[in-house]
PDB file of C-alpha atoms in Angstrom:
ATOM      1  CA  MET A1348      99.334 -47.947  -1.298  1.00  0.00           C
ATOM      2  CA  LEU A1349      99.656 -51.463  -0.725  1.00  0.00           C
ATOM      3  CA  ASN A1350     102.941 -53.082   0.284  1.00  0.00           C
ATOM      4  CA  PRO A1351     104.781 -54.711  -2.368  1.00  0.00           C
ATOM      5  CA  ASP A1352     105.436 -57.728  -0.431  1.00  0.00           C
ATOM      6  CA  LEU A1353     101.833 -58.056   0.426  1.00  0.00           C
ATOM      7  CA  LEU A1354     101.126 -58.171  -3.134  1.00  0.00           C
ATOM      8  CA  SER A1355     103.365 -60.527  -3.756  1.00  0.00           C
ATOM      9  CA  SER A1356     102.089 -62.660  -1.216  1.00  0.00           C
ATOM     10  CA  LEU A1357      98.610 -62.671  -2.128  1.00  0.00           C
ATOM     11  CA  GLN A1358      99.838 -63.672  -5.791  1.00  0.00           C
ATOM     12  CA  SER A1359     101.703 -66.676  -4.209  1.00  0.00           C
ATOM     13  CA  LEU A1360      98.620 -67.663  -2.820  1.00  0.00           C
ATOM     14  CA  CYS A1361      96.564 -67.699  -5.478  1.00  0.00           C
ATOM     15  CA  ASP A1362      99.164 -69.128  -7.749  1.00  0.00           C
ATOM     16  CA  ARG A1363      99.225 -72.240  -5.367  1.00  0.00           C
ATOM     17  CA  HIS A1364      95.291 -72.450  -5.052  1.00  0.00           C
ATOM     18  CA  GLN A1365      92.676 -73.502  -7.569  1.00  0.00           C
ATOM     19  CA  ARG A1366      89.253 -72.969  -5.394  1.00  0.00           C
ATOM     20  CA  PHE A1367      88.405 -69.806  -3.417  1.00  0.00           C
ATOM     21  CA  LEU A1368      85.402 -68.509  -1.499  1.00  0.00           C
ATOM     22  CA  ILE A1369      84.660 -64.858  -0.979  1.00  0.00           C
ATOM     23  CA  ILE A1370      82.591 -63.403   1.591  1.00  0.00           C
ATOM     24  CA  SER A1371      81.603 -60.096   2.892  1.00  0.00           C
ATOM     25  CA  HIS A1372      79.927 -58.505   5.711  1.00  0.00           C
ATOM     26  CA  VAL A1373      76.245 -58.688   6.920  1.00  0.00           C
ATOM     27  CA  ARG A1374      73.814 -56.392   5.753  1.00  0.00           C
ATOM     28  CA  PRO A1375      75.957 -55.623   2.347  1.00  0.00           C
ATOM     29  CA  ASP A1376      76.256 -52.305   0.838  1.00  0.00           C
ATOM     30  CA  GLY A1377      77.406 -51.312  -2.843  1.00  0.00           C
ATOM     31  CA  ASP A1378      80.835 -51.956  -2.035  1.00  0.00           C
ATOM     32  CA  ALA A1379      80.630 -54.978  -0.280  1.00  0.00           C
ATOM     33  CA  TYR A1380      78.566 -56.341  -3.016  1.00  0.00           C
ATOM     34  CA  GLY A1381      80.719 -54.956  -6.042  1.00  0.00           C
ATOM     35  CA  SER A1382      83.977 -55.826  -4.435  1.00  0.00           C
ATOM     36  CA  SER A1383      82.941 -59.315  -3.769  1.00  0.00           C
ATOM     37  CA  LEU A1384      81.483 -59.873  -7.488  1.00  0.00           C
ATOM     38  CA  GLY A1385      84.649 -57.612  -9.016  1.00  0.00           C
ATOM     39  CA  LEU A1386      87.021 -59.851  -7.276  1.00  0.00           C
ATOM     40  CA  GLY A1387      85.403 -63.130  -7.847  1.00  0.00           C
ATOM     41  CA  LEU A1388      84.688 -62.527 -11.458  1.00  0.00           C
ATOM     42  CA  SER A1389      88.465 -61.657 -11.845  1.00  0.00           C
ATOM     43  CA  LEU A1390      89.597 -64.769 -10.399  1.00  0.00           C
ATOM     44  CA  ARG A1391      87.230 -66.739 -12.422  1.00  0.00           C
ATOM     45  CA  ALA A1392      88.359 -64.935 -15.657  1.00  0.00           C
ATOM     46  CA  SER A1393      91.805 -66.482 -14.103  1.00  0.00           C
ATOM     47  CA  GLY A1394      90.434 -70.063 -14.456  1.00  0.00           C
ATOM     48  CA  LYS A1395      89.884 -70.222 -10.819  1.00  0.00           C
ATOM     49  CA  ASP A1396      87.007 -71.856  -9.154  1.00  0.00           C
ATOM     50  CA  VAL A1397      85.013 -69.256  -7.169  1.00  0.00           C
ATOM     51  CA  LEU A1398      81.982 -69.252  -4.647  1.00  0.00           C
ATOM     52  CA  ILE A1399      80.919 -65.534  -3.578  1.00  0.00           C
ATOM     53  CA  THR A1400      78.580 -65.378  -0.423  1.00  0.00           C
ATOM     54  CA  ASN A1401      77.405 -63.299   2.316  1.00  0.00           C
ATOM     55  CA  ALA A1402      75.380 -63.802   5.482  1.00  0.00           C
ATOM     56  CA  ASP A1403      72.206 -62.107   3.280  1.00  0.00           C
ATOM     57  CA  GLY A1404      72.528 -63.162  -0.241  1.00  0.00           C
ATOM     58  CA  LEU A1405      71.960 -60.951  -3.045  1.00  0.00           C
ATOM     59  CA  SER A1406      69.717 -57.871  -2.226  1.00  0.00           C
ATOM     60  CA  SER A1407      67.256 -57.174  -4.755  1.00  0.00           C
ATOM     61  CA  LEU A1408      68.552 -53.632  -4.898  1.00  0.00           C
ATOM     62  CA  PHE A1409      71.985 -55.384  -6.603  1.00  0.00           C
ATOM     63  CA  GLU A1410      70.438 -57.840  -8.879  1.00  0.00           C
ATOM     64  CA  PHE A1411      71.522 -55.486 -11.837  1.00  0.00           C
ATOM     65  CA  LEU A1412      75.144 -56.183 -10.991  1.00  0.00           C
ATOM     66  CA  PRO A1413      77.014 -58.409 -13.430  1.00  0.00           C
ATOM     67  CA  GLY A1414      77.614 -62.018 -11.975  1.00  0.00           C
ATOM     68  CA  GLY A1415      75.143 -61.185  -9.201  1.00  0.00           C
ATOM     69  CA  LYS A1416      73.126 -64.385  -9.853  1.00  0.00           C
ATOM     70  CA  SER A1417      75.988 -66.292  -8.672  1.00  0.00           C
ATOM     71  CA  LEU A1418      76.111 -64.640  -5.194  1.00  0.00           C
ATOM     72  CA  GLY A1419      74.360 -66.800  -2.428  1.00  0.00           C
ATOM     73  CA  ALA A1420      73.862 -66.713   1.352  1.00  0.00           C
ATOM     74  CA  THR A1421      76.462 -68.404   3.499  1.00  0.00           C
ATOM     75  CA  SER A1422      76.053 -71.930   4.064  1.00  0.00           C
ATOM     76  CA  PRO A1423      76.624 -73.318   7.651  1.00  0.00           C
ATOM     77  CA  THR A1424      78.452 -76.071   6.023  1.00  0.00           C
ATOM     78  CA  PRO A1425      82.069 -75.119   5.966  1.00  0.00           C
ATOM     79  CA  PRO A1426      83.938 -75.087   2.430  1.00  0.00           C
ATOM     80  CA  GLU A1427      86.464 -77.549   1.757  1.00  0.00           C
ATOM     81  CA  PRO A1428      89.762 -77.281   3.525  1.00  0.00           C
ATOM     82  CA  ASP A1429      91.790 -76.435   0.441  1.00  0.00           C
ATOM     83  CA  ARG A1430      89.492 -73.337  -0.591  1.00  0.00           C
ATOM     84  CA  LEU A1431      90.807 -70.321   0.068  1.00  0.00           C
ATOM     85  CA  ILE A1432      88.437 -67.988   1.984  1.00  0.00           C
ATOM     86  CA  ILE A1433      88.816 -64.016   1.137  1.00  0.00           C
ATOM     87  CA  ALA A1434      86.855 -61.847   3.205  1.00  0.00           C
ATOM     88  CA  VAL A1435      86.509 -58.180   1.773  1.00  0.00           C
ATOM     89  CA  ASP A1436      84.886 -54.980   3.022  1.00  0.00           C
ATOM     90  CA  CYS A1437      84.744 -55.999   6.626  1.00  0.00           C
ATOM     91  CA  ALA A1438      86.561 -54.492   9.315  1.00  0.00           C
ATOM     92  CA  ASP A1439      85.315 -56.921  11.881  1.00  0.00           C
ATOM     93  CA  GLN A1440      85.228 -60.753  11.552  1.00  0.00           C
ATOM     94  CA  LYS A1441      82.298 -61.223  13.660  1.00  0.00           C
ATOM     95  CA  ARG A1442      80.589 -59.240  10.859  1.00  0.00           C
ATOM     96  CA  LEU A1443      81.036 -61.951   8.485  1.00  0.00           C
ATOM     97  CA  GLY A1444      77.795 -63.622  10.077  1.00  0.00           C
ATOM     98  CA  PRO A1445      76.603 -66.198  12.022  1.00  0.00           C
ATOM     99  CA  ALA A1446      77.035 -69.094   9.264  1.00  0.00           C
ATOM    100  CA  PHE A1447      80.879 -68.288   8.818  1.00  0.00           C
ATOM    101  CA  GLU A1448      81.448 -68.620  12.765  1.00  0.00           C
ATOM    102  CA  GLN A1449      80.042 -72.092  12.627  1.00  0.00           C
ATOM    103  CA  TRP A1450      83.126 -72.772  10.134  1.00  0.00           C
ATOM    104  CA  GLN A1451      85.535 -72.062  13.219  1.00  0.00           C
ATOM    105  CA  ARG A1452      88.194 -71.042  10.201  1.00  0.00           C
ATOM    106  CA  THR A1453      90.171 -67.837   9.879  1.00  0.00           C
ATOM    107  CA  PRO A1454      89.992 -66.331   6.831  1.00  0.00           C
ATOM    108  CA  ASP A1455      93.126 -66.808   4.684  1.00  0.00           C
ATOM    109  CA  VAL A1456      93.221 -63.057   3.500  1.00  0.00           C
ATOM    110  CA  ASN A1457      91.465 -59.915   4.558  1.00  0.00           C
ATOM    111  CA  ILE A1458      91.188 -56.910   1.977  1.00  0.00           C
ATOM    112  CA  ASP A1459      89.471 -53.684   3.643  1.00  0.00           C
ATOM    113  CA  HIS A1460      89.925 -50.014   3.695  1.00  0.00           C
ATOM    114  CA  HIS A1461      88.704 -49.473   7.030  1.00  0.00           C
ATOM    115  CA  VAL A1462      90.863 -48.019   9.465  1.00  0.00           C
ATOM    116  CA  SER A1463      89.075 -49.957  12.543  1.00  0.00           C
ATOM    117  CA  ASN A1464      90.166 -53.263  10.760  1.00  0.00           C
ATOM    118  CA  PRO A1465      92.470 -55.244  13.213  1.00  0.00           C
ATOM    119  CA  GLY A1466      94.135 -57.463  10.564  1.00  0.00           C
ATOM    120  CA  TYR A1467      92.610 -60.754  11.698  1.00  0.00           C
ATOM    121  CA  ALA A1468      93.349 -62.688   8.699  1.00  0.00           C
ATOM    122  CA  LYS A1469      96.661 -64.537   8.026  1.00  0.00           C
ATOM    123  CA  LEU A1470      97.428 -62.114   5.097  1.00  0.00           C
ATOM    124  CA  ASN A1471      96.288 -58.675   5.429  1.00  0.00           C
ATOM    125  CA  LEU A1472      95.851 -56.018   2.986  1.00  0.00           C
ATOM    126  CA  ILE A1473      94.133 -52.928   3.995  1.00  0.00           C
ATOM    127  CA  ASP A1474      94.489 -49.334   2.994  1.00  0.00           C
ATOM    128  CA  ALA A1475      92.863 -47.030   5.394  1.00  0.00           C
ATOM    129  CA  ASN A1476      93.519 -43.968   3.341  1.00  0.00           C
ATOM    130  CA  SER A1477      91.280 -45.724   0.278  1.00  0.00           C
ATOM    131  CA  PRO A1478      87.636 -44.438   0.466  1.00  0.00           C
ATOM    132  CA  ALA A1479      86.439 -47.710  -0.729  1.00  0.00           C
ATOM    133  CA  THR A1480      87.645 -51.381  -1.030  1.00  0.00           C
ATOM    134  CA  ALA A1481      86.709 -51.390  -4.589  1.00  0.00           C
ATOM    135  CA  GLN A1482      89.511 -48.893  -4.847  1.00  0.00           C
ATOM    136  CA  VAL A1483      91.765 -51.238  -3.100  1.00  0.00           C
ATOM    137  CA  LEU A1484      90.887 -54.046  -5.352  1.00  0.00           C
ATOM    138  CA  TYR A1485      91.315 -51.889  -8.266  1.00  0.00           C
ATOM    139  CA  GLU A1486      94.763 -51.552  -7.422  1.00  0.00           C
ATOM    140  CA  ILE A1487      95.262 -55.045  -6.257  1.00  0.00           C
ATOM    141  CA  ILE A1488      94.053 -56.266  -9.847  1.00  0.00           C
ATOM    142  CA  THR A1489      96.130 -53.795 -12.118  1.00  0.00           C
ATOM    143  CA  ALA A1490      99.465 -54.301  -9.984  1.00  0.00           C
ATOM    144  CA  LEU A1491      99.102 -58.156 -10.397  1.00  0.00           C
ATOM    145  CA  LYS A1492      97.568 -57.836 -13.929  1.00  0.00           C
ATOM    146  CA  TRP A1493      94.304 -59.706 -13.341  1.00  0.00           C
ATOM    147  CA  PRO A1494      91.465 -59.867 -15.655  1.00  0.00           C
ATOM    148  CA  LEU A1495      89.431 -56.638 -15.885  1.00  0.00           C
ATOM    149  CA  THR A1496      86.688 -56.857 -18.044  1.00  0.00           C
ATOM    150  CA  PRO A1497      83.469 -54.935 -18.283  1.00  0.00           C
ATOM    151  CA  GLU A1498      81.741 -56.738 -15.689  1.00  0.00           C
ATOM    152  CA  ILE A1499      84.455 -56.818 -13.366  1.00  0.00           C
ATOM    153  CA  ALA A1500      84.736 -52.885 -14.165  1.00  0.00           C
ATOM    154  CA  SER A1501      80.886 -52.395 -13.275  1.00  0.00           C
ATOM    155  CA  ASN A1502      81.032 -53.892 -10.205  1.00  0.00           C
ATOM    156  CA  LEU A1503      84.159 -51.992  -9.043  1.00  0.00           C
ATOM    157  CA  TYR A1504      82.838 -48.897 -10.012  1.00  0.00           C
ATOM    158  CA  VAL A1505      79.576 -49.613  -8.528  1.00  0.00           C
ATOM    159  CA  GLY A1506      81.305 -50.015  -4.935  1.00  0.00           C
ATOM    160  CA  LEU A1507      83.677 -46.956  -5.311  1.00  0.00           C
ATOM    161  CA  MET A1508      80.707 -44.723  -6.236  1.00  0.00           C
ATOM    162  CA  THR A1509      78.488 -46.064  -3.487  1.00  0.00           C
ATOM    163  CA  ASP A1510      80.865 -45.828  -0.963  1.00  0.00           C
ATOM    164  CA  THR A1511      82.184 -42.427  -1.803  1.00  0.00           C
ATOM    165  CA  GLY A1512      78.493 -40.779  -2.034  1.00  0.00           C
ATOM    166  CA  CYS A1513      79.025 -40.385  -5.816  1.00  0.00           C
ATOM    167  CA  PHE A1514      82.061 -38.997  -5.072  1.00  0.00           C
ATOM    168  CA  ARG A1515      81.282 -36.347  -2.518  1.00  0.00           C
ATOM    169  CA  TYR A1516      82.366 -37.943   0.595  1.00  0.00           C
ATOM    170  CA  ARG A1517      85.659 -35.959   2.024  1.00  0.00           C
ATOM    171  CA  GLN A1518      87.792 -39.367   1.771  1.00  0.00           C
ATOM    172  CA  THR A1519      87.367 -39.178  -1.868  1.00  0.00           C
ATOM    173  CA  THR A1520      90.952 -38.530  -3.477  1.00  0.00           C
ATOM    174  CA  ALA A1521      91.937 -37.553  -6.747  1.00  0.00           C
ATOM    175  CA  ARG A1522      93.351 -41.207  -7.332  1.00  0.00           C
ATOM    176  CA  SER A1523      89.534 -42.241  -6.687  1.00  0.00           C
ATOM    177  CA  PHE A1524      88.453 -39.941  -9.804  1.00  0.00           C
ATOM    178  CA  GLU A1525      91.207 -41.559 -11.687  1.00  0.00           C
ATOM    179  CA  ILE A1526      90.486 -45.166 -11.153  1.00  0.00           C
ATOM    180  CA  ALA A1527      86.764 -44.197 -11.828  1.00  0.00           C
ATOM    181  CA  ALA A1528      87.964 -42.945 -15.297  1.00  0.00           C
ATOM    182  CA  ARG A1529      89.913 -46.287 -15.793  1.00  0.00           C
ATOM    183  CA  LEU A1530      86.824 -48.310 -14.890  1.00  0.00           C
ATOM    184  CA  VAL A1531      84.713 -46.634 -17.699  1.00  0.00           C
ATOM    185  CA  GLU A1532      87.526 -46.958 -20.114  1.00  0.00           C
ATOM    186  CA  ALA A1533      87.414 -50.981 -18.978  1.00  0.00           C
ATOM    187  CA  GLY A1534      83.373 -50.762 -19.965  1.00  0.00           C
ATOM    188  CA  ALA A1535      81.548 -49.697 -16.856  1.00  0.00           C
ATOM    189  CA  ASP A1536      78.648 -47.676 -17.792  1.00  0.00           C
ATOM    190  CA  PRO A1537      78.795 -44.907 -15.385  1.00  0.00           C
ATOM    191  CA  THR A1538      74.989 -43.626 -16.544  1.00  0.00           C
ATOM    192  CA  ASP A1539      73.544 -46.985 -16.465  1.00  0.00           C
ATOM    193  CA  LEU A1540      75.191 -47.850 -13.035  1.00  0.00           C
ATOM    194  CA  ALA A1541      74.181 -45.031 -11.371  1.00  0.00           C
ATOM    195  CA  GLU A1542      70.563 -44.915 -12.584  1.00  0.00           C
ATOM    196  CA  SER A1543      70.246 -48.556 -11.397  1.00  0.00           C
ATOM    197  CA  CYS A1544      71.880 -47.600  -7.867  1.00  0.00           C
ATOM    198  CA  TYR A1545      69.916 -44.682  -7.416  1.00  0.00           C
ATOM    199  CA  GLN A1546      66.768 -44.327  -9.696  1.00  0.00           C
ATOM    200  CA  ASN A1547      65.518 -47.794  -9.253  1.00  0.00           C
ATOM    201  CA  PHE A1548      63.673 -47.956  -6.153  1.00  0.00           C
ATOM    202  CA  ARG A1549      60.147 -49.486  -5.321  1.00  0.00           C
ATOM    203  CA  SER A1550      57.442 -47.244  -4.199  1.00  0.00           C
ATOM    204  CA  ALA A1551      57.662 -48.856  -0.610  1.00  0.00           C
ATOM    205  CA  ARG A1552      61.083 -47.277  -0.199  1.00  0.00           C
ATOM    206  CA  LEU A1553      59.371 -43.646  -0.600  1.00  0.00           C
ATOM    207  CA  LEU A1554      56.558 -44.917   2.016  1.00  0.00           C
ATOM    208  CA  LEU A1555      59.610 -45.711   4.378  1.00  0.00           C
ATOM    209  CA  VAL A1556      61.113 -42.118   3.716  1.00  0.00           C
ATOM    210  CA  ARG A1557      57.852 -40.633   4.873  1.00  0.00           C
ATOM    211  CA  GLU A1558      57.949 -42.682   8.163  1.00  0.00           C
ATOM    212  CA  VAL A1559      61.682 -41.615   8.727  1.00  0.00           C
ATOM    213  CA  LEU A1560      60.831 -38.036   7.917  1.00  0.00           C
ATOM    214  CA  ASN A1561      57.781 -38.039  10.231  1.00  0.00           C
ATOM    215  CA  GLY A1562      60.241 -39.292  13.126  1.00  0.00           C
ATOM    216  CA  LEU A1563      63.015 -36.964  13.017  1.00  0.00           C
ATOM    217  CA  HIS A1564      65.008 -35.730  16.102  1.00  0.00           C
ATOM    218  CA  PHE A1565      67.240 -32.629  16.361  1.00  0.00           C
ATOM    219  CA  THR A1566      69.268 -31.271  19.271  1.00  0.00           C
ATOM    220  CA  ASN A1567      72.336 -29.307  20.228  1.00  0.00           C
ATOM    221  CA  ARG A1568      71.127 -26.182  18.056  1.00  0.00           C
ATOM    222  CA  ASP A1569      70.097 -28.560  15.604  1.00  0.00           C
ATOM    223  CA  ARG A1570      73.727 -29.948  15.014  1.00  0.00           C
ATOM    224  CA  VAL A1571      72.909 -33.352  15.967  1.00  0.00           C
ATOM    225  CA  ALA A1572      70.247 -35.181  14.254  1.00  0.00           C
ATOM    226  CA  TRP A1573      68.853 -38.899  14.299  1.00  0.00           C
ATOM    227  CA  PHE A1574      65.685 -41.259  13.611  1.00  0.00           C
ATOM    228  CA  TYR A1575      64.421 -44.454  14.710  1.00  0.00           C
ATOM    229  CA  LEU A1576      63.549 -47.752  12.259  1.00  0.00           C
ATOM    230  CA  SER A1577      61.125 -50.112  13.664  1.00  0.00           C
ATOM    231  CA  PRO A1578      59.424 -52.998  12.674  1.00  0.00           C
ATOM    232  CA  GLU A1579      56.063 -50.891  12.781  1.00  0.00           C
ATOM    233  CA  MET A1580      57.718 -48.748  10.261  1.00  0.00           C
ATOM    234  CA  TYR A1581      58.431 -51.331   8.185  1.00  0.00           C
ATOM    235  CA  ALA A1582      55.094 -52.923   8.235  1.00  0.00           C
ATOM    236  CA  ARG A1583      53.497 -49.690   7.506  1.00  0.00           C
ATOM    237  CA  SER A1584      55.671 -48.839   4.504  1.00  0.00           C
ATOM    238  CA  GLY A1585      56.148 -52.633   3.209  1.00  0.00           C
ATOM    239  CA  ALA A1586      59.729 -51.510   2.941  1.00  0.00           C
ATOM    240  CA  THR A1587      62.378 -54.431   3.644  1.00  0.00           C
ATOM    241  CA  PRO A1588      65.718 -53.641   5.438  1.00  0.00           C
ATOM    242  CA  ASP A1589      67.759 -53.868   2.476  1.00  0.00           C
ATOM    243  CA  GLU A1590      65.734 -50.663   1.511  1.00  0.00           C
ATOM    244  CA  THR A1591      67.472 -48.723   4.112  1.00  0.00           C
ATOM    245  CA  GLU A1592      70.630 -47.781   2.393  1.00  0.00           C
ATOM    246  CA  GLY A1593      71.064 -43.985   2.014  1.00  0.00           C
ATOM    247  CA  LEU A1594      68.232 -42.826   4.806  1.00  0.00           C
ATOM    248  CA  ILE A1595      70.771 -41.347   6.624  1.00  0.00           C
ATOM    249  CA  GLU A1596      71.948 -38.672   4.157  1.00  0.00           C
ATOM    250  CA  TYR A1597      68.346 -36.985   4.607  1.00  0.00           C
ATOM    251  CA  LEU A1598      70.060 -35.868   7.914  1.00  0.00           C
ATOM    252  CA  GLN A1599      73.160 -34.954   6.199  1.00  0.00           C
ATOM    253  CA  ALA A1600      71.427 -32.538   3.930  1.00  0.00           C
ATOM    254  CA  VAL A1601      70.580 -30.273   6.834  1.00  0.00           C
ATOM    255  CA  ASN A1602      73.255 -27.620   6.518  1.00  0.00           C
ATOM    256  CA  THR A1603      73.512 -27.153  10.617  1.00  0.00           C
ATOM    257  CA  VAL A1604      74.087 -30.955  11.032  1.00  0.00           C
ATOM    258  CA  GLU A1605      77.270 -32.100  12.373  1.00  0.00           C
ATOM    259  CA  VAL A1606      76.439 -35.721  13.275  1.00  0.00           C
ATOM    260  CA  ALA A1607      73.857 -37.620  11.958  1.00  0.00           C
ATOM    261  CA  PHE A1608      72.973 -41.244  13.133  1.00  0.00           C
ATOM    262  CA  MET A1609      70.218 -43.703  12.930  1.00  0.00           C
ATOM    263  CA  LEU A1610      69.020 -46.507  15.134  1.00  0.00           C
ATOM    264  CA  GLU A1611      67.463 -50.041  14.360  1.00  0.00           C
ATOM    265  CA  ALA A1612      65.906 -52.547  16.431  1.00  0.00           C
ATOM    266  CA  MET A1613      67.211 -55.880  15.079  1.00  0.00           C
ATOM    267  CA  SER A1614      65.280 -59.449  15.366  1.00  0.00           C
ATOM    268  CA  ASP A1615      68.267 -60.715  17.075  1.00  0.00           C
ATOM    269  CA  GLY A1616      67.835 -58.226  19.979  1.00  0.00           C
ATOM    270  CA  LEU A1617      70.617 -56.227  19.215  1.00  0.00           C
ATOM    271  CA  THR A1618      70.197 -52.520  18.083  1.00  0.00           C
ATOM    272  CA  ARG A1619      72.032 -51.327  15.145  1.00  0.00           C
ATOM    273  CA  ALA A1620      73.633 -47.820  14.620  1.00  0.00           C
ATOM    274  CA  SER A1621      74.906 -46.166  11.773  1.00  0.00           C
ATOM    275  CA  MET A1622      76.628 -42.930  12.415  1.00  0.00           C
ATOM    276  CA  ARG A1623      77.865 -39.842   9.864  1.00  0.00           C
ATOM    277  CA  SER A1624      79.916 -36.643  10.941  1.00  0.00           C
ATOM    278  CA  ARG A1625      81.107 -33.599   8.698  1.00  0.00           C
ATOM    279  CA  GLY A1626      84.513 -34.179  10.552  1.00  0.00           C
ATOM    280  CA  LYS A1627      84.454 -32.331  13.966  1.00  0.00           C
ATOM    281  CA  VAL A1628      83.516 -35.368  15.416  1.00  0.00           C
ATOM    282  CA  ASP A1629      85.094 -38.765  15.198  1.00  0.00           C
ATOM    283  CA  VAL A1630      82.317 -41.368  14.974  1.00  0.00           C
ATOM    284  CA  GLN A1631      84.572 -44.495  14.639  1.00  0.00           C
ATOM    285  CA  GLN A1632      85.950 -43.598  17.739  1.00  0.00           C
ATOM    286  CA  ILE A1633      82.305 -43.403  19.250  1.00  0.00           C
ATOM    287  CA  CYS A1634      81.611 -46.614  17.797  1.00  0.00           C
ATOM    288  CA  SER A1635      84.351 -48.471  18.798  1.00  0.00           C
ATOM    289  CA  GLU A1636      83.330 -47.796  22.444  1.00  0.00           C
ATOM    290  CA  PHE A1637      80.889 -50.082  21.783  1.00  0.00           C
ATOM    291  CA  GLY A1638      82.563 -52.550  19.714  1.00  0.00           C
ATOM    292  CA  GLY A1639      81.868 -50.990  16.157  1.00  0.00           C
ATOM    293  CA  GLY A1640      84.070 -49.695  13.737  1.00  0.00           C
ATOM    294  CA  GLY A1641      84.475 -47.746  10.487  1.00  0.00           C
ATOM    295  CA  HIS A1642      85.775 -44.408   9.656  1.00  0.00           C
ATOM    296  CA  ARG A1643      86.058 -41.059  11.200  1.00  0.00           C
ATOM    297  CA  LEU A1644      83.274 -39.869   9.298  1.00  0.00           C
ATOM    298  CA  ALA A1645      81.238 -43.058   8.933  1.00  0.00           C
ATOM    299  CA  ALA A1646      80.582 -45.602  11.357  1.00  0.00           C
ATOM    300  CA  GLY A1647      78.371 -48.006  12.745  1.00  0.00           C
ATOM    301  CA  LEU A1648      78.049 -50.537  15.876  1.00  0.00           C
ATOM    302  CA  ARG A1649      75.674 -53.496  17.372  1.00  0.00           C
ATOM    303  CA  SER A1650      74.872 -53.092  20.758  1.00  0.00           C
ATOM    304  CA  LYS A1651      72.948 -55.306  23.412  1.00  0.00           C
ATOM    305  CA  LEU A1652      71.323 -51.931  24.416  1.00  0.00           C
ATOM    306  CA  ASP A1653      68.120 -51.335  23.752  1.00  0.00           C
ATOM    307  CA  PRO A1654      67.885 -48.276  21.440  1.00  0.00           C
ATOM    308  CA  VAL A1655      66.509 -45.472  24.144  1.00  0.00           C
ATOM    309  CA  THR A1656      69.489 -46.614  26.351  1.00  0.00           C
ATOM    310  CA  LEU A1657      71.942 -46.553  23.338  1.00  0.00           C
ATOM    311  CA  GLU A1658      70.386 -43.355  21.900  1.00  0.00           C
ATOM    312  CA  LYS A1659      71.304 -41.244  25.360  1.00  0.00           C
ATOM    313  CA  LYS A1660      74.925 -42.698  24.890  1.00  0.00           C
ATOM    314  CA  LEU A1661      75.406 -41.706  21.868  1.00  0.00           C
ATOM    315  CA  LEU A1662      74.083 -38.183  22.250  1.00  0.00           C
ATOM    316  CA  ASP A1663      76.641 -37.832  25.422  1.00  0.00           C
ATOM    317  CA  LEU A1664      79.850 -39.072  23.423  1.00  0.00           C
ATOM    318  CA  ILE A1665      78.919 -36.956  20.612  1.00  0.00           C
ATOM    319  CA  ALA A1666      78.443 -33.700  22.988  1.00  0.00           C
ATOM    320  CA  LYS A1667      81.769 -34.009  24.373  1.00  0.00           C
ATOM    321  CA  GLN A1668      83.270 -34.060  21.043  1.00  0.00           C
ATOM    322  CA  LEU A1669      81.441 -30.966  19.791  1.00  0.00           C
ATOM    323  CA  PRO A1670      82.657 -27.606  20.036  1.00  0.00           C
ATOM    324  CA  ASN A1671      80.963 -24.983  22.102  1.00  0.00           C
TER     325      ASN A1671
END
């Protein structure tokens, strides 16, 4: 639960400001998009001037989200000095993107659910017990009696649904189900939103899945599994990087797998890794070794190491935590 004093401070800030900019992390997922748009639409419904942005703009996979057309890519030109900056669902300020770094500003507010978030803003509302930032925002919006329209509810529902793996992940709580029900009562359509999230892919994604399945790796008595994503795989399949969301779940479907991870060589020369655990291994601790973060069961990182070197280091760190 959020501290009432923090909620009061947030309300005071919002009362004193008319203009806002909401920003989330690079390579946004459903929680980043849903949280950004949910908060932005609620502030707009309160009569505020709101810009919503991230480094990548709106992915075609999330064009169905209400208000999505108003979300743009982050401009290298800094916003007006009086425009309050709110970062959502971003555990590390660096992940707000290179354009944001050019602004040389610190976010005024940081709303998140990642346990690794150091609290980099002037005001930090972080609930590491929540499975999604969308759940944190629901608590904020209802506690402060901000507008909760069907469009806002739909965005928050998508954020909650996707970051809990359709309410399957271990951090999902009874409160998560209560909030999901309240969002449906407020106008979110669970069937339409689930179909838009999970049954709305291009054929290129399935071709990318084929590429991934042809290159799976297993070790440690099939308790550790991983795969690579390469430029060649994107070229052969015709898929785009934003169509990789959820691919790691194919590894998690294997009943022996305790830890799953994926590695991708990025165009900026860094290697991206995404990790998942059933619980015996703390992947947040492993990712923190490379400056990354997240949660015990789901975490990520970006490293200057090449994929092969990073793979070896990750396997060593996983082996140290895996029970014999």
